[in-house]
Amino acid sequence: MDAQTLVDERGELWLTLAPLWLEREPRETDYARMTEVILRYGLTLKELEWVMRLELAPVLSRQQMSVAGEWRKFDDYQLMKRLVGHNMRLKGWRRSFWTLFSGLTTMMVRPRINELVERVAVAQATQ
């Protein structure tokens, strides 16, 4: 899959879920937007979990652990560039590596992920 196809298929989802890794707690509107986009993509809860563990967490956890304030000067273009680069290389041993360590890379945002998954589950049940 080429980079443009990856951006077209996942870009909106990635940018919508990225606030889970911000220093501040996501607002109600953030969770509502995330839930709306996830429902539009038609992801199951298991697929959502692996999108966060394999596609987002390896890139965003590094960003989260970097110098404070880095997010303020971090633009969507740079974020997308890093996410696409990571996901283009996510094959073979790299996929196995990130699968193994995905629990560590999502550990700091696990309460937020659980909150989002709960909201998505409720929304899916009412559809």
PDB file of C-alpha atoms in Angstrom:
ATOM      1  CA  MET A   1       0.000   0.000   0.000  1.00  0.00           C
ATOM      2  CA  ASP A   2       1.384   3.399  -0.918  1.00  0.00           C
ATOM      3  CA  ALA A   3       1.504   6.396   1.402  1.00  0.00           C
ATOM      4  CA  GLN A   4      -1.380   8.298  -0.202  1.00  0.00           C
ATOM      5  CA  THR A   5      -3.705   5.298   0.049  1.00  0.00           C
ATOM      6  CA  LEU A   6      -2.734   4.898   3.693  1.00  0.00           C
ATOM      7  CA  VAL A   7      -3.511   8.557   4.395  1.00  0.00           C
ATOM      8  CA  ASP A   8      -6.830   8.303   2.539  1.00  0.00           C
ATOM      9  CA  GLU A   9      -7.844   5.158   4.408  1.00  0.00           C
ATOM     10  CA  ARG A  10      -6.627   5.969   7.931  1.00  0.00           C
ATOM     11  CA  GLY A  11      -5.687   9.660   8.089  1.00  0.00           C
ATOM     12  CA  GLU A  12      -8.897  11.019   9.571  1.00  0.00           C
ATOM     13  CA  LEU A  13      -9.080   8.190  12.093  1.00  0.00           C
ATOM     14  CA  TRP A  14      -5.477   8.704  13.212  1.00  0.00           C
ATOM     15  CA  LEU A  15      -5.834  12.463  13.623  1.00  0.00           C
ATOM     16  CA  THR A  16      -9.092  12.026  15.494  1.00  0.00           C
ATOM     17  CA  LEU A  17      -7.627   9.506  17.954  1.00  0.00           C
ATOM     18  CA  ALA A  18      -4.323  11.362  18.505  1.00  0.00           C
ATOM     19  CA  PRO A  19      -5.713  13.556  21.354  1.00  0.00           C
ATOM     20  CA  LEU A  20      -5.784  10.456  23.571  1.00  0.00           C
ATOM     21  CA  TRP A  21      -2.014  10.903  23.891  1.00  0.00           C
ATOM     22  CA  LEU A  22      -2.072  14.634  24.696  1.00  0.00           C
ATOM     23  CA  GLU A  23      -1.028  15.911  28.112  1.00  0.00           C
ATOM     24  CA  ARG A  24      -4.524  17.179  28.834  1.00  0.00           C
ATOM     25  CA  GLU A  25      -7.554  15.006  29.416  1.00  0.00           C
ATOM     26  CA  PRO A  26      -9.777  14.748  26.304  1.00  0.00           C
ATOM     27  CA  ARG A  27     -12.974  16.787  26.515  1.00  0.00           C
ATOM     28  CA  GLU A  28     -16.458  15.431  26.057  1.00  0.00           C
ATOM     29  CA  THR A  29     -16.475  16.860  22.536  1.00  0.00           C
ATOM     30  CA  ASP A  30     -13.222  15.006  21.763  1.00  0.00           C
ATOM     31  CA  TYR A  31     -14.741  11.694  22.841  1.00  0.00           C
ATOM     32  CA  ALA A  32     -17.929  12.407  20.872  1.00  0.00           C
ATOM     33  CA  ARG A  33     -15.921  13.155  17.718  1.00  0.00           C
ATOM     34  CA  MET A  34     -13.779  10.048  18.182  1.00  0.00           C
ATOM     35  CA  THR A  35     -16.881   7.889  18.628  1.00  0.00           C
ATOM     36  CA  GLU A  36     -18.509   9.394  15.533  1.00  0.00           C
ATOM     37  CA  VAL A  37     -15.452   8.748  13.353  1.00  0.00           C
ATOM     38  CA  ILE A  38     -14.981   5.197  14.660  1.00  0.00           C
ATOM     39  CA  LEU A  39     -18.622   4.400  13.907  1.00  0.00           C
ATOM     40  CA  ARG A  40     -18.252   5.846  10.419  1.00  0.00           C
ATOM     41  CA  TYR A  41     -15.196   3.649   9.799  1.00  0.00           C
ATOM     42  CA  GLY A  42     -17.191   0.636  10.985  1.00  0.00           C
ATOM     43  CA  LEU A  43     -14.414  -0.697  13.210  1.00  0.00           C
ATOM     44  CA  THR A  44     -15.101  -3.459  15.696  1.00  0.00           C
ATOM     45  CA  LEU A  45     -13.814  -2.954  19.230  1.00  0.00           C
ATOM     46  CA  LYS A  46     -11.036  -5.466  18.561  1.00  0.00           C
ATOM     47  CA  GLU A  47      -9.991  -3.657  15.368  1.00  0.00           C
ATOM     48  CA  LEU A  48     -10.048  -0.342  17.231  1.00  0.00           C
ATOM     49  CA  GLU A  49      -7.788  -1.778  19.939  1.00  0.00           C
ATOM     50  CA  TRP A  50      -5.230  -2.940  17.371  1.00  0.00           C
ATOM     51  CA  VAL A  51      -5.343   0.351  15.454  1.00  0.00           C
ATOM     52  CA  MET A  52      -4.371   2.075  18.695  1.00  0.00           C
ATOM     53  CA  ARG A  53      -1.793  -0.540  19.705  1.00  0.00           C
ATOM     54  CA  LEU A  54      -0.013  -1.051  16.374  1.00  0.00           C
ATOM     55  CA  GLU A  55      -0.713   1.991  14.211  1.00  0.00           C
ATOM     56  CA  LEU A  56      -0.827   4.864  16.706  1.00  0.00           C
ATOM     57  CA  ALA A  57       0.839   4.030  20.025  1.00  0.00           C
ATOM     58  CA  PRO A  58       4.383   3.401  18.748  1.00  0.00           C
ATOM     59  CA  VAL A  59       4.500   6.895  17.240  1.00  0.00           C
ATOM     60  CA  LEU A  60       2.394   8.830  19.733  1.00  0.00           C
ATOM     61  CA  SER A  61       3.897   7.313  22.879  1.00  0.00           C
ATOM     62  CA  ARG A  62       7.314   8.583  21.743  1.00  0.00           C
ATOM     63  CA  GLN A  63       5.761  11.997  21.246  1.00  0.00           C
ATOM     64  CA  GLN A  64       4.139  11.794  24.675  1.00  0.00           C
ATOM     65  CA  MET A  65       7.466  11.014  26.342  1.00  0.00           C
ATOM     66  CA  SER A  66       9.298  13.846  24.574  1.00  0.00           C
ATOM     67  CA  VAL A  67       9.971  17.322  25.890  1.00  0.00           C
ATOM     68  CA  ALA A  68       6.925  19.045  27.386  1.00  0.00           C
ATOM     69  CA  GLY A  69       5.348  21.512  25.030  1.00  0.00           C
ATOM     70  CA  GLU A  70       6.352  19.560  21.939  1.00  0.00           C
ATOM     71  CA  TRP A  71       2.675  19.013  21.090  1.00  0.00           C
ATOM     72  CA  ARG A  72       2.056  22.737  20.780  1.00  0.00           C
ATOM     73  CA  LYS A  73       4.456  23.127  17.892  1.00  0.00           C
ATOM     74  CA  PHE A  74       3.598  19.713  16.444  1.00  0.00           C
ATOM     75  CA  ASP A  75       1.403  20.033  13.390  1.00  0.00           C
ATOM     76  CA  ASP A  76      -0.907  17.542  11.702  1.00  0.00           C
ATOM     77  CA  TYR A  77       1.395  17.257   8.701  1.00  0.00           C
ATOM     78  CA  GLN A  78       4.366  16.136  10.809  1.00  0.00           C
ATOM     79  CA  LEU A  79       2.176  13.758  12.794  1.00  0.00           C
ATOM     80  CA  MET A  80       0.760  12.228   9.621  1.00  0.00           C
ATOM     81  CA  LYS A  81       4.261  11.940   8.140  1.00  0.00           C
ATOM     82  CA  ARG A  82       5.461   9.976  11.184  1.00  0.00           C
ATOM     83  CA  LEU A  83       2.360   7.797  11.291  1.00  0.00           C
ATOM     84  CA  VAL A  84       2.582   6.959   7.583  1.00  0.00           C
ATOM     85  CA  GLY A  85       6.299   6.190   7.865  1.00  0.00           C
ATOM     86  CA  HIS A  86       5.706   3.892  10.817  1.00  0.00           C
ATOM     87  CA  ASN A  87       2.795   2.094   9.183  1.00  0.00           C
ATOM     88  CA  MET A  88       4.617   1.655   5.863  1.00  0.00           C
ATOM     89  CA  ARG A  89       7.352  -0.229   7.766  1.00  0.00           C
ATOM     90  CA  LEU A  90       4.903  -2.221   9.942  1.00  0.00           C
ATOM     91  CA  LYS A  91       5.595  -5.646   8.455  1.00  0.00           C
ATOM     92  CA  GLY A  92       7.325  -8.834   9.553  1.00  0.00           C
ATOM     93  CA  TRP A  93       9.473  -8.526  12.653  1.00  0.00           C
ATOM     94  CA  ARG A  94       8.412  -4.901  13.260  1.00  0.00           C
ATOM     95  CA  ARG A  95       4.757  -5.935  13.509  1.00  0.00           C
ATOM     96  CA  SER A  96       5.734  -8.731  15.906  1.00  0.00           C
ATOM     97  CA  PHE A  97       7.864  -6.350  17.963  1.00  0.00           C
ATOM     98  CA  TRP A  98       5.113  -3.755  18.326  1.00  0.00           C
ATOM     99  CA  THR A  99       2.533  -6.449  19.053  1.00  0.00           C
ATOM    100  CA  LEU A 100       4.741  -7.667  21.891  1.00  0.00           C
ATOM    101  CA  PHE A 101       5.351  -4.201  23.335  1.00  0.00           C
ATOM    102  CA  SER A 102       1.957  -2.650  22.558  1.00  0.00           C
ATOM    103  CA  GLY A 103       0.821  -3.026  26.155  1.00  0.00           C
ATOM    104  CA  LEU A 104       3.683  -0.797  27.283  1.00  0.00           C
ATOM    105  CA  THR A 105       3.085   1.851  24.634  1.00  0.00           C
ATOM    106  CA  THR A 106      -0.605   2.137  25.533  1.00  0.00           C
ATOM    107  CA  MET A 107      -0.163   1.864  29.305  1.00  0.00           C
ATOM    108  CA  MET A 108      -0.160   5.608  30.016  1.00  0.00           C
ATOM    109  CA  VAL A 109      -3.356   6.225  28.030  1.00  0.00           C
ATOM    110  CA  ARG A 110      -5.153   2.982  28.920  1.00  0.00           C
ATOM    111  CA  PRO A 111      -7.823   4.730  31.065  1.00  0.00           C
ATOM    112  CA  ARG A 112      -8.633   7.038  28.144  1.00  0.00           C
ATOM    113  CA  ILE A 113      -8.733   4.135  25.690  1.00  0.00           C
ATOM    114  CA  ASN A 114     -11.041   2.213  28.016  1.00  0.00           C
ATOM    115  CA  GLU A 115     -13.343   5.236  28.266  1.00  0.00           C
ATOM    116  CA  LEU A 116     -13.456   5.550  24.487  1.00  0.00           C
ATOM    117  CA  VAL A 117     -14.052   1.821  23.957  1.00  0.00           C
ATOM    118  CA  GLU A 118     -16.930   1.956  26.439  1.00  0.00           C
ATOM    119  CA  ARG A 119     -18.512   4.884  24.607  1.00  0.00           C
ATOM    120  CA  VAL A 120     -18.091   3.172  21.237  1.00  0.00           C
ATOM    121  CA  ALA A 121     -19.614  -0.056  22.597  1.00  0.00           C
ATOM    122  CA  VAL A 122     -22.673   1.858  23.838  1.00  0.00           C
ATOM    123  CA  ALA A 123     -23.009   3.692  20.530  1.00  0.00           C
ATOM    124  CA  GLN A 124     -22.703   0.457  18.548  1.00  0.00           C
ATOM    125  CA  ALA A 125     -25.334  -1.202  20.737  1.00  0.00           C
ATOM    126  CA  THR A 126     -27.814   1.616  20.068  1.00  0.00           C
ATOM    127  CA  GLN A 127     -27.348   1.529  16.296  1.00  0.00           C
TER     128      GLN A 127
END
